[in-house]
C-alpha cells in the first residue's frame, strides 16, 4: 500500500525564534534547517513522535497565487489552520512544560466526552496548538447516546 | 479502516466545512474517515484520510478561527501531501475538479515533482512525489561542488 505523508506548515514573523521556542516549550526536534546567505530561514522541518512539521516565515509569490502566508500576529490572532498533536502519555506534564516556557494555556487539561484528555495553547505569535491524549476508549454508539450527536463514516448518509 | 493516527495533524478551517469535505474528496482524493454532527446537522468534528494519513476539517468555530476567504486570502498554515506515485494523474484530477493550480507541475532540481493548488476557500495545498534520488554524481553534474557527502 502507498503511504503518503501529510505535513502541516505554520508561518511566523520570526521563524528562527519560533523554532527555538517550539523546541523548548513542546519538545519538538529540528530535523532539517536551511538558511540563506543572510541567515534567514529558507526551509525547516521539525519532528515529534514520528510526525513532521514545517516552520516558515511570512511569504507570498506567484507559486501561491493570490494567497499570502502570514503569522497570526499579523492578522489579529486569527488562525486559518492549526495543529493537533497526539500524545501517548504525559499530557499534564507536557502542559506544565509549555506553560513554563511561556505558552498561553487557553484551555486547561480536561477530559472530553470522546475519551481524550486535551489542552490548548497559544505560542508567542498566536498559533493554536491542541494536544490530545487518549485516556478512555468510547464507542461511536456510546458517544451518540451521551451527546445526541450523529456520527458518520461516509458522506452517503449525510 | 485502521489507520496510523499521526502524532501531528493539520486542522483546516472553512466557512462551509461540508462543502470542503466534498471538494477534498473530488479534487484531492481524500476520503471521509469520521464526521460528527450536532442535532441540526452542523459538523462538529470531521476527519479525512489519505492513505494512512489524516487531516481534520473544521469550521470557523471561534472568533480566532477563520477561513482564508474571510481574511482576504491570508493563510497562517499550509499542508503538504507527499505521494508515492501518480502525481500527474493527481494534478489532472484536481484541475478537473476546479482546483486553481497556482504552481504548475514541475520536477525540481532536488528530485521531487511538485504542484500546488488553491481550494475554493483559499487554502493552499502543496503536493509532491520523489521521482529521482539525487546522488553525489548527479549534484556534481549540475555544476556544484560537493564538499562532503555521506
Short mmCIF file of N, CA and C in Angstrom, two decimals, chain A:
data_model
loop_
_atom_site.label_atom_id
_atom_site.label_comp_id
_atom_site.label_asym_id
_atom_site.label_seq_id
_atom_site.Cartn_x
_atom_site.Cartn_y
_atom_site.Cartn_z
N UNK A 1 0.84 -1.20 0.00
CA UNK A 1 0.00 0.00 0.00
C UNK A 1 0.87 1.24 0.00
N UNK A 2 0.39 2.27 -0.68
CA UNK A 2 1.16 3.51 -0.71
C UNK A 2 1.07 4.18 0.66
N UNK A 3 2.06 4.95 1.02
CA UNK A 3 1.99 5.63 2.31
C UNK A 3 2.33 7.10 2.14
N UNK A 4 1.37 7.88 1.63
CA UNK A 4 1.62 9.32 1.52
C UNK A 4 1.71 9.93 2.91
N UNK A 5 2.44 10.97 3.01
CA UNK A 5 2.62 11.62 4.30
C UNK A 5 2.09 13.03 4.20
N UNK A 6 1.36 13.43 5.18
CA UNK A 6 0.83 14.79 5.21
C UNK A 6 1.61 15.59 6.24
N UNK A 7 2.15 16.71 5.81
CA UNK A 7 2.97 17.54 6.71
C UNK A 7 2.37 18.94 6.80
N UNK A 8 1.93 19.34 8.01
CA UNK A 8 1.42 20.71 8.16
C UNK A 8 2.57 21.73 8.16
N UNK A 9 2.25 22.95 7.78
CA UNK A 9 3.21 24.05 7.84
C UNK A 9 2.59 25.20 8.61
N UNK A 10 3.40 25.92 9.39
CA UNK A 10 2.94 27.12 10.11
C UNK A 10 3.90 28.26 9.84
N UNK A 11 3.35 29.48 9.74
CA UNK A 11 4.14 30.64 9.32
C UNK A 11 4.30 31.65 10.46
N UNK A 12 5.52 32.21 10.54
CA UNK A 12 5.87 33.13 11.63
C UNK A 12 6.55 34.38 11.10
N UNK A 13 6.41 35.48 11.85
CA UNK A 13 7.19 36.69 11.55
C UNK A 13 8.66 36.42 11.84
N UNK A 14 8.93 35.69 12.93
CA UNK A 14 10.31 35.36 13.30
C UNK A 14 10.43 33.84 13.42
N UNK A 15 10.62 33.17 12.28
CA UNK A 15 10.59 31.69 12.31
C UNK A 15 11.76 31.07 13.09
N UNK A 16 12.89 31.75 13.14
CA UNK A 16 14.02 31.17 13.89
C UNK A 16 13.70 31.17 15.38
N UNK A 17 13.12 32.29 15.86
CA UNK A 17 12.70 32.34 17.27
C UNK A 17 11.64 31.29 17.53
N UNK A 18 10.77 31.07 16.55
CA UNK A 18 9.70 30.08 16.71
C UNK A 18 10.29 28.68 16.86
N UNK A 19 11.29 28.36 16.05
CA UNK A 19 11.92 27.04 16.13
C UNK A 19 12.49 26.82 17.54
N UNK A 20 13.19 27.84 18.03
CA UNK A 20 13.77 27.73 19.39
C UNK A 20 12.67 27.50 20.41
N UNK A 21 11.58 28.27 20.27
CA UNK A 21 10.51 28.19 21.26
C UNK A 21 9.80 26.84 21.20
N UNK A 22 9.56 26.34 20.00
CA UNK A 22 8.85 25.05 19.84
C UNK A 22 9.67 23.90 20.41
N UNK A 23 10.98 24.05 20.31
CA UNK A 23 11.88 23.04 20.87
C UNK A 23 11.78 23.05 22.39
N UNK A 24 11.85 24.27 22.95
CA UNK A 24 11.86 24.41 24.41
C UNK A 24 10.49 24.09 25.01
N UNK A 25 9.44 24.62 24.42
CA UNK A 25 8.11 24.53 25.04
C UNK A 25 7.46 23.18 24.82
N UNK A 26 7.55 22.64 23.60
CA UNK A 26 6.80 21.43 23.25
C UNK A 26 7.69 20.20 23.08
N UNK A 27 9.02 20.40 23.03
CA UNK A 27 9.91 19.25 22.86
C UNK A 27 10.05 18.80 21.42
N UNK A 28 9.64 19.64 20.44
CA UNK A 28 9.83 19.29 19.04
C UNK A 28 11.34 19.27 18.74
N UNK A 29 11.74 18.46 17.74
CA UNK A 29 13.16 18.36 17.40
C UNK A 29 13.41 18.83 15.98
N UNK A 30 14.51 19.51 15.78
CA UNK A 30 14.84 20.01 14.45
C UNK A 30 15.43 18.88 13.61
N UNK A 31 14.77 18.56 12.49
CA UNK A 31 15.26 17.51 11.59
C UNK A 31 16.08 18.12 10.47
N UNK A 32 15.66 19.30 9.97
CA UNK A 32 16.48 19.98 8.96
C UNK A 32 16.24 21.47 9.06
N UNK A 33 17.29 22.22 8.77
CA UNK A 33 17.24 23.68 8.88
C UNK A 33 18.17 24.24 7.82
N UNK A 34 17.60 24.99 6.89
CA UNK A 34 18.39 25.57 5.80
C UNK A 34 18.22 27.08 5.86
N UNK A 35 19.33 27.80 5.91
CA UNK A 35 19.27 29.26 5.93
C UNK A 35 19.93 29.80 4.67
N UNK A 36 19.56 31.03 4.30
CA UNK A 36 20.20 31.65 3.13
C UNK A 36 21.47 32.40 3.58
N UNK A 37 22.10 33.09 2.64
CA UNK A 37 23.38 33.75 2.92
C UNK A 37 23.25 34.81 4.02
N UNK A 38 22.03 35.34 4.21
CA UNK A 38 21.83 36.36 5.25
C UNK A 38 21.34 35.77 6.57
N UNK A 39 21.34 34.45 6.66
CA UNK A 39 20.93 33.81 7.90
C UNK A 39 19.42 33.71 8.08
N UNK A 40 18.67 34.03 7.01
CA UNK A 40 17.21 33.91 7.10
C UNK A 40 16.80 32.48 6.81
N UNK A 41 15.71 32.08 7.43
CA UNK A 41 15.22 30.72 7.25
C UNK A 41 14.75 30.49 5.81
N UNK A 42 15.26 29.42 5.17
CA UNK A 42 14.78 29.05 3.84
C UNK A 42 13.85 27.85 3.94
N UNK A 43 14.20 26.90 4.79
CA UNK A 43 13.37 25.69 4.95
C UNK A 43 13.68 25.06 6.29
N UNK A 44 12.67 24.56 6.96
CA UNK A 44 12.93 23.83 8.20
C UNK A 44 11.91 22.73 8.38
N UNK A 45 12.34 21.67 8.98
CA UNK A 45 11.42 20.59 9.32
C UNK A 45 11.66 20.17 10.76
N UNK A 46 10.57 20.13 11.52
CA UNK A 46 10.61 19.66 12.90
C UNK A 46 9.96 18.29 12.96
N UNK A 47 10.43 17.45 13.87
CA UNK A 47 9.76 16.16 14.05
C UNK A 47 9.35 16.02 15.51
N UNK A 48 8.31 15.24 15.71
CA UNK A 48 7.85 14.96 17.06
C UNK A 48 7.10 13.65 17.05
N UNK A 49 7.63 12.67 17.75
CA UNK A 49 6.98 11.36 17.89
C UNK A 49 6.52 10.79 16.54
N UNK A 50 7.39 10.88 15.55
CA UNK A 50 7.09 10.28 14.25
C UNK A 50 6.35 11.20 13.29
N UNK A 51 5.87 12.34 13.76
CA UNK A 51 5.20 13.29 12.87
C UNK A 51 6.17 14.37 12.43
N UNK A 52 5.79 15.11 11.40
CA UNK A 52 6.67 16.16 10.89
C UNK A 52 5.88 17.46 10.73
N UNK A 53 6.63 18.58 10.78
CA UNK A 53 6.02 19.91 10.72
C UNK A 53 7.01 20.85 10.04
N UNK A 54 6.52 21.67 9.12
CA UNK A 54 7.37 22.70 8.51
C UNK A 54 7.09 24.03 9.18
N UNK A 55 8.15 24.77 9.48
CA UNK A 55 8.02 26.12 10.01
C UNK A 55 8.61 27.08 8.98
N UNK A 56 7.85 28.11 8.63
CA UNK A 56 8.33 29.05 7.63
C UNK A 56 8.12 30.49 8.07
N UNK A 57 8.72 31.40 7.33
CA UNK A 57 8.49 32.82 7.55
C UNK A 57 7.23 33.27 6.82
N UNK A 58 6.91 34.56 6.92
CA UNK A 58 5.79 35.09 6.15
C UNK A 58 6.24 35.23 4.70
N UNK A 59 5.43 34.80 3.75
CA UNK A 59 5.83 34.90 2.35
C UNK A 59 4.62 34.93 1.44
N UNK A 60 4.89 35.30 0.21
CA UNK A 60 3.88 35.30 -0.84
C UNK A 60 4.62 35.25 -2.16
N UNK A 61 3.91 35.04 -3.25
CA UNK A 61 4.57 34.99 -4.55
C UNK A 61 3.72 34.23 -5.53
N UNK A 62 4.15 34.22 -6.80
CA UNK A 62 3.33 33.61 -7.85
C UNK A 62 3.02 32.13 -7.59
N UNK A 63 3.91 31.43 -6.85
CA UNK A 63 3.65 29.99 -6.67
C UNK A 63 2.54 29.70 -5.66
N UNK A 64 1.99 30.73 -5.01
CA UNK A 64 0.79 30.51 -4.20
C UNK A 64 -0.37 31.37 -4.67
N UNK A 65 -0.25 31.88 -5.91
CA UNK A 65 -1.35 32.68 -6.46
C UNK A 65 -1.63 33.89 -5.58
N UNK A 66 -2.92 34.16 -5.33
CA UNK A 66 -3.26 35.35 -4.55
C UNK A 66 -3.12 35.15 -3.03
N UNK A 67 -2.72 33.96 -2.61
CA UNK A 67 -2.61 33.70 -1.16
C UNK A 67 -1.41 34.45 -0.58
N UNK A 68 -1.51 34.79 0.69
CA UNK A 68 -0.38 35.37 1.41
C UNK A 68 -0.21 34.62 2.72
N UNK A 69 1.02 34.12 2.95
CA UNK A 69 1.28 33.32 4.13
C UNK A 69 1.68 34.26 5.27
N UNK A 70 0.92 34.22 6.37
CA UNK A 70 1.10 35.20 7.43
C UNK A 70 1.05 34.55 8.81
N UNK A 71 1.74 35.20 9.74
CA UNK A 71 1.65 34.81 11.15
C UNK A 71 0.31 35.26 11.70
N UNK A 72 -0.25 34.53 12.68
CA UNK A 72 -1.48 35.01 13.33
C UNK A 72 -1.28 36.41 13.93
N UNK A 73 -0.04 36.72 14.32
CA UNK A 73 0.25 38.04 14.89
C UNK A 73 -0.10 39.17 13.90
N UNK A 74 0.03 38.87 12.60
CA UNK A 74 -0.24 39.87 11.56
C UNK A 74 -1.74 40.02 11.30
N UNK A 75 -2.52 38.99 11.67
CA UNK A 75 -3.96 39.00 11.37
C UNK A 75 -4.78 38.93 12.66
N UNK A 76 -4.35 39.72 13.63
CA UNK A 76 -5.09 39.88 14.89
C UNK A 76 -5.38 38.57 15.60
N UNK A 77 -4.41 37.65 15.56
CA UNK A 77 -4.55 36.43 16.34
C UNK A 77 -5.39 35.34 15.69
N UNK A 78 -5.80 35.58 14.44
CA UNK A 78 -6.64 34.59 13.76
C UNK A 78 -5.78 33.46 13.18
N UNK A 79 -6.31 32.24 13.21
CA UNK A 79 -5.66 31.07 12.60
C UNK A 79 -6.57 30.53 11.50
N UNK A 80 -6.00 30.26 10.33
CA UNK A 80 -6.80 29.59 9.29
C UNK A 80 -6.57 28.08 9.31
N UNK A 81 -5.49 27.67 9.95
CA UNK A 81 -5.21 26.25 10.16
C UNK A 81 -4.50 26.16 11.50
N UNK A 82 -4.60 25.01 12.14
CA UNK A 82 -3.80 24.82 13.34
C UNK A 82 -3.42 23.35 13.42
N UNK A 83 -2.67 23.00 14.45
CA UNK A 83 -2.12 21.65 14.51
C UNK A 83 -2.60 20.97 15.79
N UNK A 84 -2.99 19.72 15.62
CA UNK A 84 -3.37 18.89 16.74
C UNK A 84 -2.27 17.86 16.95
N UNK A 85 -1.85 17.69 18.18
CA UNK A 85 -0.73 16.79 18.48
C UNK A 85 -1.23 15.68 19.39
N UNK A 86 -0.97 14.45 18.95
CA UNK A 86 -1.40 13.29 19.72
C UNK A 86 -0.25 12.83 20.62
N UNK A 87 -0.51 12.77 21.92
CA UNK A 87 0.48 12.27 22.87
C UNK A 87 0.07 10.89 23.35
N UNK A 88 1.04 10.01 23.56
CA UNK A 88 0.73 8.69 24.11
C UNK A 88 0.46 8.78 25.61
N UNK A 89 1.20 9.67 26.27
CA UNK A 89 1.04 9.84 27.72
C UNK A 89 1.63 11.19 28.14
N UNK A 90 1.48 11.52 29.40
CA UNK A 90 2.14 12.70 29.96
C UNK A 90 1.56 14.03 29.55
N UNK A 91 0.27 14.09 29.25
CA UNK A 91 -0.32 15.35 28.78
C UNK A 91 -0.20 16.48 29.81
N UNK A 92 -0.45 16.15 31.08
CA UNK A 92 -0.40 17.21 32.10
C UNK A 92 1.03 17.75 32.27
N UNK A 93 2.00 16.86 32.23
CA UNK A 93 3.41 17.29 32.32
C UNK A 93 3.78 18.14 31.10
N UNK A 94 3.27 17.73 29.94
CA UNK A 94 3.56 18.48 28.72
C UNK A 94 3.01 19.90 28.84
N UNK A 95 1.82 20.01 29.38
CA UNK A 95 1.19 21.32 29.56
C UNK A 95 2.01 22.17 30.53
N UNK A 96 2.51 21.56 31.59
CA UNK A 96 3.30 22.30 32.59
C UNK A 96 4.59 22.83 31.95
N UNK A 97 5.21 22.00 31.12
CA UNK A 97 6.43 22.41 30.43
C UNK A 97 6.15 23.59 29.49
N UNK A 98 5.06 23.49 28.75
CA UNK A 98 4.70 24.54 27.80
C UNK A 98 4.42 25.85 28.54
N UNK A 99 3.69 25.75 29.64
CA UNK A 99 3.35 26.94 30.42
C UNK A 99 4.62 27.61 30.95
N UNK A 100 5.54 26.77 31.44
CA UNK A 100 6.80 27.30 31.98
C UNK A 100 7.61 28.03 30.91
N UNK A 101 7.44 27.60 29.65
CA UNK A 101 8.18 28.23 28.55
C UNK A 101 7.44 29.45 28.00
N UNK A 102 6.29 29.77 28.59
CA UNK A 102 5.59 31.00 28.19
C UNK A 102 4.39 30.78 27.30
N UNK A 103 3.96 29.51 27.12
CA UNK A 103 2.75 29.27 26.34
C UNK A 103 1.55 29.85 27.08
N UNK A 104 0.59 30.42 26.33
CA UNK A 104 -0.65 30.86 26.94
C UNK A 104 -1.63 29.69 26.88
N UNK A 105 -1.96 29.13 28.03
CA UNK A 105 -2.85 27.96 28.05
C UNK A 105 -4.29 28.48 28.00
N UNK A 106 -4.95 28.32 26.85
CA UNK A 106 -6.30 28.87 26.72
C UNK A 106 -7.37 27.86 27.12
N UNK A 107 -7.04 26.56 27.07
CA UNK A 107 -7.91 25.53 27.65
C UNK A 107 -7.04 24.60 28.49
N UNK A 108 -7.30 24.57 29.78
CA UNK A 108 -6.52 23.73 30.69
C UNK A 108 -6.79 22.24 30.39
N UNK A 109 -5.89 21.35 30.80
CA UNK A 109 -6.12 19.91 30.58
C UNK A 109 -7.49 19.48 31.11
N UNK A 110 -8.27 18.86 30.24
CA UNK A 110 -9.66 18.49 30.56
C UNK A 110 -9.99 17.16 29.87
N UNK A 111 -10.75 16.31 30.56
CA UNK A 111 -11.23 15.07 29.93
C UNK A 111 -12.43 15.39 29.06
N UNK A 112 -12.42 14.88 27.80
CA UNK A 112 -13.50 15.16 26.85
C UNK A 112 -14.42 13.93 26.73
N UNK A 113 -15.64 14.18 26.26
CA UNK A 113 -16.62 13.07 26.18
C UNK A 113 -16.18 11.97 25.23
N UNK A 114 -15.30 12.33 24.25
CA UNK A 114 -14.89 11.32 23.27
C UNK A 114 -13.70 10.50 23.73
N UNK A 115 -13.34 10.65 25.03
CA UNK A 115 -12.34 9.75 25.60
C UNK A 115 -10.94 10.30 25.64
N UNK A 116 -10.75 11.54 25.16
CA UNK A 116 -9.41 12.13 25.18
C UNK A 116 -9.29 13.15 26.31
N UNK A 117 -8.06 13.35 26.76
CA UNK A 117 -7.75 14.46 27.64
C UNK A 117 -7.00 15.46 26.78
N UNK A 118 -7.41 16.71 26.81
CA UNK A 118 -6.84 17.68 25.88
C UNK A 118 -6.44 18.97 26.60
N UNK A 119 -5.46 19.68 26.02
CA UNK A 119 -5.25 21.07 26.41
C UNK A 119 -4.93 21.87 25.16
N UNK A 120 -5.13 23.19 25.26
CA UNK A 120 -4.93 24.05 24.09
C UNK A 120 -4.04 25.21 24.49
N UNK A 121 -3.04 25.48 23.68
CA UNK A 121 -2.05 26.52 23.99
C UNK A 121 -1.87 27.45 22.81
N UNK A 122 -1.53 28.70 23.10
CA UNK A 122 -1.12 29.65 22.07
C UNK A 122 0.37 29.90 22.21
N UNK A 123 1.08 29.92 21.08
CA UNK A 123 2.51 30.22 21.15
C UNK A 123 2.70 31.74 21.08
N UNK A 124 3.95 32.23 21.18
CA UNK A 124 4.15 33.69 21.27
C UNK A 124 3.59 34.48 20.08
N UNK A 125 3.45 33.87 18.89
CA UNK A 125 2.87 34.60 17.75
C UNK A 125 1.39 34.28 17.54
N UNK A 126 0.82 33.46 18.44
CA UNK A 126 -0.63 33.24 18.40
C UNK A 126 -1.10 32.01 17.64
N UNK A 127 -0.17 31.14 17.21
CA UNK A 127 -0.63 29.88 16.62
C UNK A 127 -1.27 29.02 17.71
N UNK A 128 -2.36 28.33 17.31
CA UNK A 128 -3.09 27.46 18.23
C UNK A 128 -2.51 26.05 18.15
N UNK A 129 -2.27 25.45 19.29
CA UNK A 129 -1.77 24.06 19.35
C UNK A 129 -2.69 23.27 20.26
N UNK A 130 -3.30 22.22 19.73
CA UNK A 130 -4.19 21.36 20.51
C UNK A 130 -3.47 20.06 20.83
N UNK A 131 -3.34 19.74 22.08
CA UNK A 131 -2.70 18.49 22.49
C UNK A 131 -3.76 17.54 23.01
N UNK A 132 -3.60 16.27 22.68
CA UNK A 132 -4.63 15.30 22.99
C UNK A 132 -4.01 13.96 23.37
N UNK A 133 -4.55 13.36 24.40
CA UNK A 133 -4.09 12.03 24.81
C UNK A 133 -5.32 11.17 25.06
N UNK A 134 -5.32 9.96 24.52
CA UNK A 134 -6.47 9.08 24.72
C UNK A 134 -6.41 8.51 26.13
N UNK A 135 -7.48 8.69 26.90
CA UNK A 135 -7.48 8.16 28.27
C UNK A 135 -8.57 7.10 28.46
N UNK A 136 -9.49 7.01 27.48
CA UNK A 136 -10.61 6.08 27.61
C UNK A 136 -11.10 5.77 26.21
N UNK A 137 -11.43 4.51 25.93
CA UNK A 137 -11.98 4.19 24.61
C UNK A 137 -13.49 4.31 24.68
N UNK A 138 -14.05 5.16 23.81
CA UNK A 138 -15.50 5.37 23.80
C UNK A 138 -16.01 4.97 22.42
N UNK A 139 -17.02 4.11 22.35
CA UNK A 139 -17.55 3.68 21.05
C UNK A 139 -18.41 4.79 20.46
N UNK A 140 -18.61 4.73 19.14
CA UNK A 140 -19.46 5.69 18.46
C UNK A 140 -20.86 5.70 19.05
N UNK A 141 -21.38 4.52 19.33
CA UNK A 141 -22.74 4.40 19.90
C UNK A 141 -22.83 5.09 21.25
N UNK A 142 -21.80 4.85 22.08
CA UNK A 142 -21.75 5.50 23.40
C UNK A 142 -21.77 7.01 23.27
N UNK A 143 -20.96 7.52 22.30
CA UNK A 143 -20.88 8.97 22.11
C UNK A 143 -22.23 9.53 21.65
N UNK A 144 -22.86 8.81 20.72
CA UNK A 144 -24.16 9.27 20.22
C UNK A 144 -25.18 9.33 21.36
N UNK A 145 -25.14 8.30 22.20
CA UNK A 145 -26.07 8.21 23.32
C UNK A 145 -25.81 9.33 24.34
N UNK A 146 -24.53 9.56 24.62
CA UNK A 146 -24.18 10.53 25.67
C UNK A 146 -24.43 11.97 25.22
N UNK A 147 -24.35 12.24 23.92
CA UNK A 147 -24.34 13.62 23.47
C UNK A 147 -25.50 13.99 22.55
N UNK A 148 -26.15 12.98 21.96
CA UNK A 148 -27.19 13.27 20.97
C UNK A 148 -26.63 13.63 19.61
N UNK A 149 -25.32 13.43 19.42
CA UNK A 149 -24.69 13.75 18.14
C UNK A 149 -24.86 12.59 17.18
N UNK A 150 -24.71 12.89 15.87
CA UNK A 150 -24.75 11.83 14.86
C UNK A 150 -23.33 11.60 14.34
N UNK A 151 -22.92 10.37 14.27
CA UNK A 151 -21.55 10.06 13.86
C UNK A 151 -21.58 9.30 12.53
N UNK A 152 -20.88 9.84 11.52
CA UNK A 152 -20.88 9.25 10.18
C UNK A 152 -19.47 8.81 9.80
N UNK A 153 -19.39 7.78 8.94
CA UNK A 153 -18.09 7.44 8.37
C UNK A 153 -18.16 7.46 6.85
N UNK A 154 -19.22 8.03 6.30
CA UNK A 154 -19.33 8.18 4.85
C UNK A 154 -20.21 9.39 4.56
N UNK A 155 -20.00 9.99 3.38
CA UNK A 155 -20.82 11.16 3.03
C UNK A 155 -22.19 10.73 2.49
N UNK A 156 -22.36 9.42 2.25
CA UNK A 156 -23.59 8.90 1.65
C UNK A 156 -24.84 9.25 2.44
N UNK A 157 -24.75 9.13 3.77
CA UNK A 157 -25.95 9.28 4.59
C UNK A 157 -26.04 10.66 5.24
N UNK A 158 -25.26 11.63 4.73
CA UNK A 158 -25.25 12.96 5.35
C UNK A 158 -26.32 13.85 4.71
#
